[in-house]
mmCIF file of C-alpha atoms in Angstrom:
data_model
loop_
_atom_site.group_PDB
_atom_site.id
_atom_site.type_symbol
_atom_site.label_atom_id
_atom_site.label_comp_id
_atom_site.label_asym_id
_atom_site.label_seq_id
_atom_site.Cartn_x
_atom_site.Cartn_y
_atom_site.Cartn_z
ATOM 1 C CA MET A 6 9.569 -3.050 11.581
ATOM 2 C CA ILE A 7 6.493 -3.149 13.881
ATOM 3 C CA ARG A 8 4.432 -6.378 14.599
ATOM 4 C CA LEU A 9 1.210 -6.485 15.845
ATOM 5 C CA GLY A 10 -1.931 -8.801 15.730
ATOM 6 C CA THR A 11 -5.076 -8.805 15.463
ATOM 7 C CA GLY A 12 -6.529 -10.481 18.892
ATOM 8 C CA ARG A 13 -8.974 -12.861 18.872
ATOM 9 C CA LEU A 14 -9.936 -14.140 15.205
ATOM 10 C CA GLU A 15 -13.357 -15.794 15.157
ATOM 11 C CA ARG A 16 -15.344 -14.689 11.634
ATOM 12 C CA ILE A 17 -13.454 -13.321 8.771
ATOM 13 C CA VAL A 18 -14.566 -11.608 5.075
ATOM 14 C CA ALA A 19 -13.549 -12.376 2.162
ATOM 15 C CA VAL A 20 -15.104 -10.626 -1.202
ATOM 16 C CA GLY A 21 -14.008 -10.717 -4.744
ATOM 17 C CA ALA A 22 -15.211 -9.721 -7.845
ATOM 18 C CA HIS A 23 -14.018 -12.632 -10.008
ATOM 19 C CA CYS A 24 -13.918 -16.276 -8.757
ATOM 20 C CA ASP A 25 -9.711 -16.789 -8.171
ATOM 21 C CA ASP A 26 -9.367 -12.909 -6.968
ATOM 22 C CA ILE A 27 -9.532 -13.983 -3.334
ATOM 23 C CA ALA A 28 -7.345 -17.339 -3.801
ATOM 24 C CA ILE A 29 -4.536 -15.377 -6.189
ATOM 25 C CA GLY A 30 -4.693 -11.966 -3.743
ATOM 26 C CA ALA A 31 -4.895 -13.698 0.073
ATOM 27 C CA GLY A 32 -4.721 -17.513 -0.666
ATOM 28 C CA GLY A 33 -1.672 -17.788 1.289
ATOM 29 C CA THR A 34 -3.284 -15.873 4.628
ATOM 30 C CA LEU A 35 -6.741 -17.791 4.535
ATOM 31 C CA LEU A 36 -4.396 -20.931 4.002
ATOM 32 C CA THR A 37 -2.419 -19.156 7.804
ATOM 33 C CA LEU A 38 -5.350 -18.663 9.382
ATOM 34 C CA CYS A 39 -7.289 -21.707 8.812
ATOM 35 C CA ARG A 40 -4.927 -23.530 9.834
ATOM 36 C CA ALA A 41 -4.074 -21.944 12.521
ATOM 37 C CA ARG A 42 -7.848 -21.796 13.958
ATOM 38 C CA PRO A 43 -9.392 -24.472 13.496
ATOM 39 C CA GLY A 44 -13.731 -23.920 12.716
ATOM 40 C CA LEU A 45 -13.130 -20.114 11.951
ATOM 41 C CA ARG A 46 -15.542 -18.886 10.300
ATOM 42 C CA VAL A 47 -15.172 -17.583 6.533
ATOM 43 C CA ASP A 48 -18.014 -15.831 4.909
ATOM 44 C CA ALA A 49 -16.849 -15.608 1.320
ATOM 45 C CA LEU A 50 -18.526 -13.383 -1.406
ATOM 46 C CA VAL A 51 -17.897 -13.654 -5.130
ATOM 47 C CA LEU A 52 -19.946 -11.066 -7.554
ATOM 48 C CA SER A 53 -19.563 -13.007 -10.908
ATOM 49 C CA GLY A 54 -19.605 -16.487 -11.481
ATOM 50 C CA GLY A 55 -22.517 -17.565 -10.614
ATOM 51 C CA GLY A 56 -24.094 -20.373 -12.903
ATOM 52 C CA THR A 57 -20.891 -21.358 -14.307
ATOM 53 C CA GLU A 58 -18.118 -23.814 -14.454
ATOM 54 C CA ARG A 59 -15.936 -20.948 -12.344
ATOM 55 C CA GLU A 60 -18.635 -20.958 -9.717
ATOM 56 C CA GLN A 61 -17.402 -24.803 -9.101
ATOM 57 C CA GLU A 62 -14.395 -24.171 -9.214
ATOM 58 C CA GLU A 63 -14.799 -21.901 -6.326
ATOM 59 C CA ALA A 64 -16.036 -23.896 -4.178
ATOM 60 C CA GLU A 65 -14.045 -26.584 -4.429
ATOM 61 C CA ALA A 66 -10.550 -24.025 -4.098
ATOM 62 C CA LEU A 67 -11.380 -22.044 -0.969
ATOM 63 C CA ALA A 68 -12.470 -24.934 0.933
ATOM 64 C CA ALA A 69 -9.157 -26.280 0.280
ATOM 65 C CA PHE A 70 -7.801 -22.424 0.965
ATOM 66 C CA CYS A 71 -9.890 -22.862 3.995
ATOM 67 C CA PRO A 72 -9.084 -26.067 5.587
ATOM 68 C CA GLY A 73 -10.878 -26.642 8.558
ATOM 69 C CA ALA A 74 -13.257 -23.418 8.276
ATOM 70 C CA ASP A 75 -16.722 -22.654 8.611
ATOM 71 C CA LEU A 76 -17.118 -21.981 5.269
ATOM 72 C CA ARG A 77 -19.687 -20.201 3.468
ATOM 73 C CA LEU A 78 -19.375 -18.824 -0.280
ATOM 74 C CA THR A 79 -21.748 -16.521 -2.801
ATOM 75 C CA VAL A 80 -21.140 -16.801 -5.779
ATOM 76 C CA ASP A 81 -23.308 -13.707 -7.895
ATOM 77 C CA LYS A 82 -24.360 -13.354 -11.647
ATOM 78 C CA LEU A 83 -22.599 -9.965 -11.949
ATOM 79 C CA PRO A 84 -20.880 -9.598 -15.620
ATOM 80 C CA ASP A 85 -17.756 -10.385 -15.683
ATOM 81 C CA GLY A 86 -16.045 -6.877 -16.442
ATOM 82 C CA ARG A 87 -19.450 -4.488 -16.272
ATOM 83 C CA GLN A 88 -19.603 -4.332 -12.717
ATOM 84 C CA PRO A 89 -19.753 -1.089 -12.603
ATOM 85 C CA ALA A 90 -22.878 -0.729 -14.668
ATOM 86 C CA HIS A 91 -24.316 -3.724 -12.224
ATOM 87 C CA TRP A 92 -24.249 -1.403 -9.168
ATOM 88 C CA ALA A 93 -26.639 -1.522 -7.337
ATOM 89 C CA GLU A 94 -26.562 -5.468 -7.755
ATOM 90 C CA ALA A 95 -23.785 -5.105 -6.320
ATOM 91 C CA LYS A 96 -24.275 -3.110 -3.422
ATOM 92 C CA ALA A 97 -26.972 -5.358 -2.376
ATOM 93 C CA ALA A 98 -24.825 -8.365 -2.431
ATOM 94 C CA VAL A 99 -22.387 -6.868 -0.177
ATOM 95 C CA GLU A 100 -25.115 -5.469 2.011
ATOM 96 C CA GLU A 101 -26.326 -8.638 2.615
ATOM 97 C CA LEU A 102 -23.410 -10.277 3.365
ATOM 98 C CA ARG A 103 -23.098 -6.953 5.938
ATOM 99 C CA ALA A 104 -26.291 -7.946 7.614
ATOM 100 C CA ARG A 105 -25.144 -11.676 8.491
ATOM 101 C CA THR A 106 -22.088 -11.300 9.350
ATOM 102 C CA GLU A 107 -19.714 -9.075 12.268
ATOM 103 C CA PRO A 108 -16.019 -10.395 11.134
ATOM 104 C CA ASP A 109 -13.136 -9.463 12.722
ATOM 105 C CA LEU A 110 -11.771 -9.165 9.357
ATOM 106 C CA VAL A 111 -12.271 -8.478 5.506
ATOM 107 C CA LEU A 112 -10.288 -9.405 2.721
ATOM 108 C CA ALA A 113 -10.999 -7.612 -0.055
ATOM 109 C CA PRO A 114 -9.711 -6.019 -3.098
ATOM 110 C CA ARG A 115 -7.726 -2.536 -3.185
ATOM 111 C CA THR A 116 -9.684 0.537 -3.971
ATOM 112 C CA GLU A 117 -6.349 1.396 -6.245
ATOM 113 C CA ASP A 118 -6.817 -1.383 -8.243
ATOM 114 C CA ALA A 119 -6.905 -0.845 -12.241
ATOM 115 C CA HIS A 120 -9.332 -3.143 -12.803
ATOM 116 C CA GLN A 121 -12.839 -1.338 -12.601
ATOM 117 C CA ASP A 122 -14.619 -4.711 -11.117
ATOM 118 C CA HIS A 123 -11.755 -4.939 -8.322
ATOM 119 C CA ARG A 124 -11.586 -1.078 -8.041
ATOM 120 C CA GLY A 125 -15.576 -0.969 -7.696
ATOM 121 C CA LEU A 126 -15.866 -3.913 -4.647
ATOM 122 C CA ALA A 127 -12.786 -2.192 -2.830
ATOM 123 C CA LYS A 128 -15.193 0.758 -2.554
ATOM 124 C CA LEU A 129 -18.556 -0.797 -1.784
ATOM 125 C CA MET A 130 -16.710 -2.874 1.014
ATOM 126 C CA THR A 131 -14.909 0.318 2.766
ATOM 127 C CA THR A 132 -18.522 1.824 2.993
ATOM 128 C CA ALA A 133 -20.268 -1.197 4.037
ATOM 129 C CA PHE A 134 -17.565 -2.101 6.622
ATOM 130 C CA ARG A 135 -16.871 1.409 8.231
ATOM 131 C CA ASP A 136 -15.377 -0.095 11.782
ATOM 132 C CA HIS A 137 -13.799 -3.130 10.331
ATOM 133 C CA LEU A 138 -9.888 -3.331 9.332
ATOM 134 C CA VAL A 139 -10.350 -3.936 5.804
ATOM 135 C CA LEU A 140 -6.700 -5.360 4.400
ATOM 136 C CA GLY A 141 -7.348 -4.648 0.709
ATOM 137 C CA TYR A 142 -5.148 -7.654 -1.736
ATOM 138 C CA GLU A 143 -3.593 -7.679 -5.006
ATOM 139 C CA ILE A 144 -3.351 -9.014 -8.258
ATOM 140 C CA VAL A 145 -0.573 -8.742 -10.844
ATOM 141 C CA LYS A 146 -2.372 -8.007 -14.239
ATOM 142 C CA TRP A 147 -0.817 -6.099 -17.356
ATOM 143 C CA ASP A 148 -1.758 -2.733 -15.917
ATOM 144 C CA GLY A 149 0.867 -2.876 -13.722
ATOM 145 C CA ASP A 150 -0.639 -0.990 -10.943
ATOM 146 C CA LEU A 151 1.076 -2.540 -8.419
ATOM 147 C CA GLY A 152 2.061 -0.200 -5.432
ATOM 148 C CA ARG A 153 3.574 0.267 -2.327
ATOM 149 C CA PRO A 154 1.841 -1.615 0.345
ATOM 150 C CA VAL A 155 2.436 -0.957 3.989
ATOM 151 C CA VAL A 156 0.707 -4.481 5.644
ATOM 152 C CA TYR A 157 2.629 -8.154 4.909
ATOM 153 C CA GLN A 158 0.954 -11.156 6.486
ATOM 154 C CA PRO A 159 4.583 -13.637 6.267
ATOM 155 C CA LEU A 160 4.157 -16.957 5.178
ATOM 156 C CA ALA A 161 5.690 -20.241 5.388
ATOM 157 C CA PRO A 162 7.649 -21.580 2.766
ATOM 158 C CA GLU A 163 5.184 -24.683 2.779
ATOM 159 C CA THR A 164 2.584 -21.951 2.308
ATOM 160 C CA ALA A 165 3.341 -20.489 0.004
ATOM 161 C CA GLU A 166 4.000 -23.482 -2.105
ATOM 162 C CA ASP A 167 0.629 -25.105 -0.708
ATOM 163 C CA LYS A 168 -0.683 -21.736 -2.304
ATOM 164 C CA VAL A 169 0.714 -22.066 -5.698
ATOM 165 C CA ARG A 170 -0.028 -25.972 -6.357
ATOM 166 C CA LEU A 171 -3.750 -24.821 -5.326
ATOM 167 C CA LEU A 172 -4.380 -22.126 -8.208
ATOM 168 C CA GLN A 173 -3.123 -24.148 -10.189
ATOM 169 C CA GLU A 174 -5.051 -27.753 -9.345
ATOM 170 C CA HIS A 175 -8.135 -25.363 -9.014
ATOM 171 C CA TYR A 176 -8.203 -23.270 -11.938
ATOM 172 C CA PRO A 177 -7.786 -24.918 -14.866
ATOM 173 C CA SER A 178 -10.213 -22.614 -16.433
ATOM 174 C CA GLN A 179 -7.115 -19.818 -16.148
ATOM 175 C CA ARG A 180 -4.369 -22.019 -17.278
ATOM 176 C CA HIS A 181 -3.781 -20.645 -20.496
ATOM 177 C CA ARG A 182 -3.508 -17.070 -19.772
ATOM 178 C CA PRO A 183 0.108 -16.188 -20.021
ATOM 179 C CA TRP A 184 0.189 -14.851 -16.371
ATOM 180 C CA TYR A 185 -1.116 -18.028 -14.847
ATOM 181 C CA ASP A 186 1.762 -19.247 -13.864
ATOM 182 C CA ARG A 187 3.985 -20.920 -10.830
ATOM 183 C CA GLU A 188 6.567 -17.673 -11.488
ATOM 184 C CA ALA A 189 4.394 -15.089 -11.223
ATOM 185 C CA PHE A 190 2.657 -16.388 -8.693
ATOM 186 C CA LEU A 191 5.947 -17.280 -6.183
ATOM 187 C CA GLY A 192 7.910 -14.078 -7.701
ATOM 188 C CA LEU A 193 5.610 -11.800 -6.192
ATOM 189 C CA ALA A 194 5.368 -13.780 -2.758
ATOM 190 C CA ARG A 195 8.982 -13.410 -2.770
ATOM 191 C CA ILE A 196 9.031 -9.672 -3.678
ATOM 192 C CA ARG A 197 7.066 -8.852 -0.374
ATOM 193 C CA GLY A 198 8.789 -11.694 1.582
ATOM 194 C CA ILE A 199 11.939 -9.353 1.235
ATOM 195 C CA GLU A 200 10.096 -5.974 1.855
ATOM 196 C CA SER A 201 8.815 -8.002 5.136
ATOM 197 C CA ASN A 202 12.090 -9.752 6.195
ATOM 198 C CA ALA A 203 10.610 -12.775 5.298
ATOM 199 C CA ARG A 204 11.006 -14.919 2.637
ATOM 200 C CA TYR A 205 7.450 -15.066 1.271
ATOM 201 C CA ALA A 206 4.633 -12.869 2.187
ATOM 202 C CA GLU A 207 1.285 -11.731 1.070
ATOM 203 C CA ALA A 208 1.307 -8.288 0.433
ATOM 204 C CA PHE A 209 -2.195 -5.578 1.214
ATOM 205 C CA ALA A 210 -3.424 -1.973 1.746
ATOM 206 C CA VAL A 211 -5.145 -0.860 3.970
ATOM 207 C CA THR A 212 -7.504 2.856 3.225
ATOM 208 C CA LYS A 213 -7.992 3.462 7.028
ATOM 209 C CA LEU A 214 -7.009 1.849 10.216
ATOM 210 C CA THR A 215 -7.520 2.981 14.041
ATOM 211 C CA VAL A 216 -4.796 1.505 16.735
ATOM 212 C CA ASP A 217 -5.752 1.703 20.526
ATOM 213 C CA LEU A 218 -1.927 1.547 21.860
ATOM 214 C CA GLY A 219 -3.306 2.485 25.355
ATOM 215 C CA GLY A 220 -5.887 -0.559 25.660
#
């Protein structure tokens, strides 16, 4: 197994089609990054939920998932489940995000995600952030679309537990969902940990990666 870092991280971008996507897919990674790098700038964009109770949930949740960070969150108002029909608005939101930051790392949905909102946003991100490391996070769901990831971020056991606790604390609107529970979140983290020789991990897809092995 090869372990590679990304160099110095000062700015990251995290995006989700819906409130809670970022935290579910990359919450442990955000906790790991922000705890290791106080003052890290995090530009976050969520395409739906603006003006609803979910926007407040997202603001409080990401503040908890990004301790000590310079968090800048935008929650848009695109309709849940119909974002492909609002492609122009989604593209404009992504381009506005791109114009205001030059990130060292981008966390986004996977381009292979079965949910149309996730997949559409993922494709926009790899176009807008062409010269950046874009890691596509995974979200377990009914569709059974989990693939074979190629990038892993190991999570300390306490970080994995913190992720589950914060998900339960900050998204009360989602607790009724049958898949939204400790076993689902920790179980997937345990499986990804096994695959990466760690106790727990989050896993990501990469559409394209350029390396400089002689640098």
